[in-house]
PDB file of C-alpha atoms in Angstrom:
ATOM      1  CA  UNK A   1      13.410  -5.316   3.831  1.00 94.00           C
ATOM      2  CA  UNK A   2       9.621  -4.579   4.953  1.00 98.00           C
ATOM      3  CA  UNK A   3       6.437  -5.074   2.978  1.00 98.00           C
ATOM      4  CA  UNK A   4       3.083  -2.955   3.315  1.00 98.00           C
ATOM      5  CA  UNK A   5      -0.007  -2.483   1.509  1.00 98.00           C
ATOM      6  CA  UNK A   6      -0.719   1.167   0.837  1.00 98.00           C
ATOM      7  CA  UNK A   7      -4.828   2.239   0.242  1.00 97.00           C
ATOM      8  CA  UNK A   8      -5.608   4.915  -2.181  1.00 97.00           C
ATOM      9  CA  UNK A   9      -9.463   5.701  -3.779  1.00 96.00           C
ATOM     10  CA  UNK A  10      -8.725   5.156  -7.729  1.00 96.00           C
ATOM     11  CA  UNK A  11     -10.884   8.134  -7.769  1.00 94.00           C
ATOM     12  CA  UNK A  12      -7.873  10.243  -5.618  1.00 95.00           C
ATOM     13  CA  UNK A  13      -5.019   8.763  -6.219  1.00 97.00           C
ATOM     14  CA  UNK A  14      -4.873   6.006  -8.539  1.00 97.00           C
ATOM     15  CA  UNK A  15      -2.275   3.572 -10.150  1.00 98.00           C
ATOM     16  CA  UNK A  16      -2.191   5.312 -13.889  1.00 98.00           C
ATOM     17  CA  UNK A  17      -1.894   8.304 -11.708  1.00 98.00           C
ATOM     18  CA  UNK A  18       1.711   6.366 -10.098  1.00 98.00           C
ATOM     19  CA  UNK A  19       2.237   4.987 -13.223  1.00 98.00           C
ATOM     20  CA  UNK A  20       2.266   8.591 -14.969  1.00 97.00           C
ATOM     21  CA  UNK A  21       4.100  10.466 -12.124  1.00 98.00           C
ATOM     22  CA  UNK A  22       6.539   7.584 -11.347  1.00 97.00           C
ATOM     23  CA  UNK A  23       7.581   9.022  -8.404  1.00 98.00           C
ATOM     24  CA  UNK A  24       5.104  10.685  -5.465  1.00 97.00           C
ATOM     25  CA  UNK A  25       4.953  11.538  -1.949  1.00 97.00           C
ATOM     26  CA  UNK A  26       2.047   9.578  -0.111  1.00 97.00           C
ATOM     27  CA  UNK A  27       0.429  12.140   2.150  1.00 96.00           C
ATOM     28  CA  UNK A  28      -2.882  12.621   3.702  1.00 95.00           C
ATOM     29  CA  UNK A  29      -2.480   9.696   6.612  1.00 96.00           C
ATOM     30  CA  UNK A  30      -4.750  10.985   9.671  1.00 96.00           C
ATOM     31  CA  UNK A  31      -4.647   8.055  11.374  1.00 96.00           C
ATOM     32  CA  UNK A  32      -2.132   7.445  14.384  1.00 96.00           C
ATOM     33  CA  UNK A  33      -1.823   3.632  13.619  1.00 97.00           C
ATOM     34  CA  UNK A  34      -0.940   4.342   9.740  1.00 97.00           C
ATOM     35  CA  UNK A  35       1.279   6.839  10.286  1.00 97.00           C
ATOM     36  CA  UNK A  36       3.144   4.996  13.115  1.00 98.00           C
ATOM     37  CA  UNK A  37       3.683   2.562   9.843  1.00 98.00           C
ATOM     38  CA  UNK A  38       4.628   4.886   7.572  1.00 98.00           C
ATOM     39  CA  UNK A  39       7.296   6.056   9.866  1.00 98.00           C
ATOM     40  CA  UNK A  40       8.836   2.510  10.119  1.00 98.00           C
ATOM     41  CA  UNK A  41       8.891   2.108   6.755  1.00 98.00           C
ATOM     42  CA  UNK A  42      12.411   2.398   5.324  1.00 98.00           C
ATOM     43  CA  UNK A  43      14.097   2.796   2.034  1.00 98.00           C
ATOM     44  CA  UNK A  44      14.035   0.106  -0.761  1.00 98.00           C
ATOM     45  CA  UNK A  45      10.734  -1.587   1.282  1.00 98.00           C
ATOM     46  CA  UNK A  46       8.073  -2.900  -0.987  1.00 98.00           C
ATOM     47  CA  UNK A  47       4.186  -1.767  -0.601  1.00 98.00           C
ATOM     48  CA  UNK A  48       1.487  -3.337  -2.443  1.00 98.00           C
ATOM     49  CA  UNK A  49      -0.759  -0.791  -4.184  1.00 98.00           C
ATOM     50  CA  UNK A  50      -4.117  -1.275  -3.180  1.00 98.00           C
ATOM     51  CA  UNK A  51      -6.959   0.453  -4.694  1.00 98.00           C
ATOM     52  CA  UNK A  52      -9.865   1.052  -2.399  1.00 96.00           C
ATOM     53  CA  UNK A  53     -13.672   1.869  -2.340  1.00 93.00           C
ATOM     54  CA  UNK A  54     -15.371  -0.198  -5.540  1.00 92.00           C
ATOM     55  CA  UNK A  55     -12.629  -1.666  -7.109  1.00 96.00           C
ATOM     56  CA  UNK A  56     -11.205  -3.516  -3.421  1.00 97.00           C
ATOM     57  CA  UNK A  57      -7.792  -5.131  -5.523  1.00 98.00           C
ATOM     58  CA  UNK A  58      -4.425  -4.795  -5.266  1.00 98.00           C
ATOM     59  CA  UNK A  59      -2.902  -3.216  -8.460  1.00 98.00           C
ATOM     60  CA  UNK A  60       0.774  -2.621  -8.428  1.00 98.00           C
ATOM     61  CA  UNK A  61       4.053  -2.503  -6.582  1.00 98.00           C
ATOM     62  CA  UNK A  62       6.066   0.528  -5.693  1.00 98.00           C
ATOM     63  CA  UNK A  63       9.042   0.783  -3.737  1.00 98.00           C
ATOM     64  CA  UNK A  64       9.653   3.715  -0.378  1.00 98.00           C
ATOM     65  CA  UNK A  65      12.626   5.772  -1.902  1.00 98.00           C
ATOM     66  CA  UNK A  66      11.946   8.504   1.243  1.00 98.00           C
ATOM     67  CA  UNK A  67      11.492   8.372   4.471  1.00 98.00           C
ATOM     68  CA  UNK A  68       9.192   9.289   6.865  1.00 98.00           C
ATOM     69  CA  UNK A  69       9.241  13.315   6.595  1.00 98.00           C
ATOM     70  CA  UNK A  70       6.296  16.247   7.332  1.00 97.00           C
ATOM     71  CA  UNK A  71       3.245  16.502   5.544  1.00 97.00           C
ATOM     72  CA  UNK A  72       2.722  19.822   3.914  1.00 94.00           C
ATOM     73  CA  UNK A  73      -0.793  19.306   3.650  1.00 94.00           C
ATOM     74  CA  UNK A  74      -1.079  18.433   7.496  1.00 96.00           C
ATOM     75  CA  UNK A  75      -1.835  21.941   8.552  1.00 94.00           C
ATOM     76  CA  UNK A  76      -1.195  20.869  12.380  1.00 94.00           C
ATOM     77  CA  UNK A  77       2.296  19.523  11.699  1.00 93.00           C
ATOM     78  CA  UNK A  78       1.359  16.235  13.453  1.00 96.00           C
ATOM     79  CA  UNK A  79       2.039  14.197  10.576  1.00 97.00           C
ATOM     80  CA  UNK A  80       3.957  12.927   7.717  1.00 98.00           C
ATOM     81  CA  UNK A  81       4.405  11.057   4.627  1.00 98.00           C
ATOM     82  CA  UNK A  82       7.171   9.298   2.590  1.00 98.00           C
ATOM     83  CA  UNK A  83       7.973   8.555  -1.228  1.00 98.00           C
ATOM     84  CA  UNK A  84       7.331   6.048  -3.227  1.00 98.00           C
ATOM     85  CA  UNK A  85       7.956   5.179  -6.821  1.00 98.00           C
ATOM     86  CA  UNK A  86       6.331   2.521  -9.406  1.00 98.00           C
ATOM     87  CA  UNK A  87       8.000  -0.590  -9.431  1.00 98.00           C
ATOM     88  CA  UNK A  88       5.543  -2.897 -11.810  1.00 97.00           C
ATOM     89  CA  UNK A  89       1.903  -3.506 -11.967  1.00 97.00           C
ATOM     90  CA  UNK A  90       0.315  -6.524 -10.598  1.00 97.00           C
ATOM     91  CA  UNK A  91      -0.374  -8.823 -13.771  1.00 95.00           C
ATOM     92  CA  UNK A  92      -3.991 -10.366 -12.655  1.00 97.00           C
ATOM     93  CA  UNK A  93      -4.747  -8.051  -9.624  1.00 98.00           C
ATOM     94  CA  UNK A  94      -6.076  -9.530  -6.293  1.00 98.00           C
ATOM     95  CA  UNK A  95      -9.280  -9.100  -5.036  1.00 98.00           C
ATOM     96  CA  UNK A  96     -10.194  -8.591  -1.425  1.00 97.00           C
ATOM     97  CA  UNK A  97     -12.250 -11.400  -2.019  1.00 97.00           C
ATOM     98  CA  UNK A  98      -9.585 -13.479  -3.175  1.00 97.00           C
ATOM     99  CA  UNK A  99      -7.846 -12.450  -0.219  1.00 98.00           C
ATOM    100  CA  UNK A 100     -10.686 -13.306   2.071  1.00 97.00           C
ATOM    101  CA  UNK A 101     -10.962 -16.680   0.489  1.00 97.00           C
ATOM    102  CA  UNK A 102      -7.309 -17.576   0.780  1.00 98.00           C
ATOM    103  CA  UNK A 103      -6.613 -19.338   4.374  1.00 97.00           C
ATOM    104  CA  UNK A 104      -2.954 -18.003   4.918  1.00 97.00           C
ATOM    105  CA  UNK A 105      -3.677 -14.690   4.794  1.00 98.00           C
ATOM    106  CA  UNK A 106      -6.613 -14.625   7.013  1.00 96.00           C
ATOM    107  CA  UNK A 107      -4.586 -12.495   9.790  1.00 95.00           C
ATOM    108  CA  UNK A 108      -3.704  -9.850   7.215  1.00 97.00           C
ATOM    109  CA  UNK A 109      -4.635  -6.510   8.537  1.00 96.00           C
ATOM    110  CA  UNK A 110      -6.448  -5.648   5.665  1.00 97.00           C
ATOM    111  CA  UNK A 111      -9.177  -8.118   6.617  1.00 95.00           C
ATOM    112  CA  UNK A 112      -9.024  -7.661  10.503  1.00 91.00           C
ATOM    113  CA  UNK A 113      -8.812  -3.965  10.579  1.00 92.00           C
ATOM    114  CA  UNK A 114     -10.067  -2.573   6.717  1.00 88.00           C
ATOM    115  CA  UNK A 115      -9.991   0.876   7.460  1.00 89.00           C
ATOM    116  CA  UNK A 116      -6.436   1.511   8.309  1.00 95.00           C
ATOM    117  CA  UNK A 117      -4.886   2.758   4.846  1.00 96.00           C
ATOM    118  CA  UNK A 118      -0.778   1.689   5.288  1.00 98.00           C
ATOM    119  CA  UNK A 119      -0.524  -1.427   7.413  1.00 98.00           C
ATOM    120  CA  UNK A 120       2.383  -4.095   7.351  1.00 98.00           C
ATOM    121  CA  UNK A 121       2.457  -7.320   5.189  1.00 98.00           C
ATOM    122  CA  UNK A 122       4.428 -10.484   6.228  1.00 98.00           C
ATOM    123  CA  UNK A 123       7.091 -12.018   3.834  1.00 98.00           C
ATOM    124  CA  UNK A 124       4.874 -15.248   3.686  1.00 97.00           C
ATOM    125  CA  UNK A 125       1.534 -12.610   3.008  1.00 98.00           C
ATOM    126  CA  UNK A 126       3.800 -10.941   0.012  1.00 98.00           C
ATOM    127  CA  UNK A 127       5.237 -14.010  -1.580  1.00 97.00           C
ATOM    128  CA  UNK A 128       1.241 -15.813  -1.589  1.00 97.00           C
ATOM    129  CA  UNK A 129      -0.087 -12.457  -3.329  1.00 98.00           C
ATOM    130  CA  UNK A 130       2.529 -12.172  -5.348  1.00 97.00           C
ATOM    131  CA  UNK A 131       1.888 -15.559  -7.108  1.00 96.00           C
ATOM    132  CA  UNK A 132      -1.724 -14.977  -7.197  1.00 97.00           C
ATOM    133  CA  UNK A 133      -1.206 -11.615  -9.258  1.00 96.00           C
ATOM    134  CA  UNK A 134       1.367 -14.048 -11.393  1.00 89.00           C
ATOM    135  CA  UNK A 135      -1.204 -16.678 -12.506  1.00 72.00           C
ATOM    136  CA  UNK A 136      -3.001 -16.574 -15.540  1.00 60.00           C
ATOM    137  CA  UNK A 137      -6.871 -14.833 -15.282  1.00 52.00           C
TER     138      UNK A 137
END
């Protein structure tokens, strides 16, 4: 199994908006290096659900149940998108300043390169945010 972090603006796409739908394809990726990710994502891999813009905090989990497949909003047919579904909300979401703070997770690519919207997440990376979003506020 592989872990990501997936970006969406609350005010696009947000997690009440997963919560609601359950299930949803996650398309509008324009950028080579995302989309390279999204098409090494596989089934039953975890993503962190990260809301972008103001908010900058990781919200929920959801789970790739397709994929990599076109993107019917892509009207040049150069990219795609995959499904995901709601898995459980983060308890005490993480900040990126949390993030930034935090030593081990220095190399994620969500400090080093904060525009790209899907990027990869190490095992050690996933396990340290998930017991952050565990603790009590």
């Amino acid at each position: 199994m592989a872990y990501w972090l997936i970006k969406s603006e609350p005010g696009a796409w947000s997690w009440d908006d997963q919560v609601r739908d359950g299930t949803t394809h996650w398309n509008g990726v324009r950028n080579y290096q995302a989309s390279n990710n999204l098409k090494a994502m596989k089934i039953g891999d975890l993503c962190f659900f990260y809301h972008s813009v103001n908010e900058k905090r990781i919200v929920g989990i959801v789970e790739v149940v397709k994929e990599y497949y076109p993107d019917d909003s892509d009207p040049s047919g150069r990219f795609g998108m995959v499904d995901v579904k709601m898995v459980e909300p983060i308890a005490n979401p993480v900040t990126l300043a949390q993030i930034k703070a935090t030593e081990a997770l220095a190399d994620m690519p969500l400090i080093r390169q904060s525009r790209l919207s899907v990027m990869p997440v190490t095992k050690a990376q996933w396990e340290l945010i998930l017991k952050m979003g565990r603790k009590k506020a």
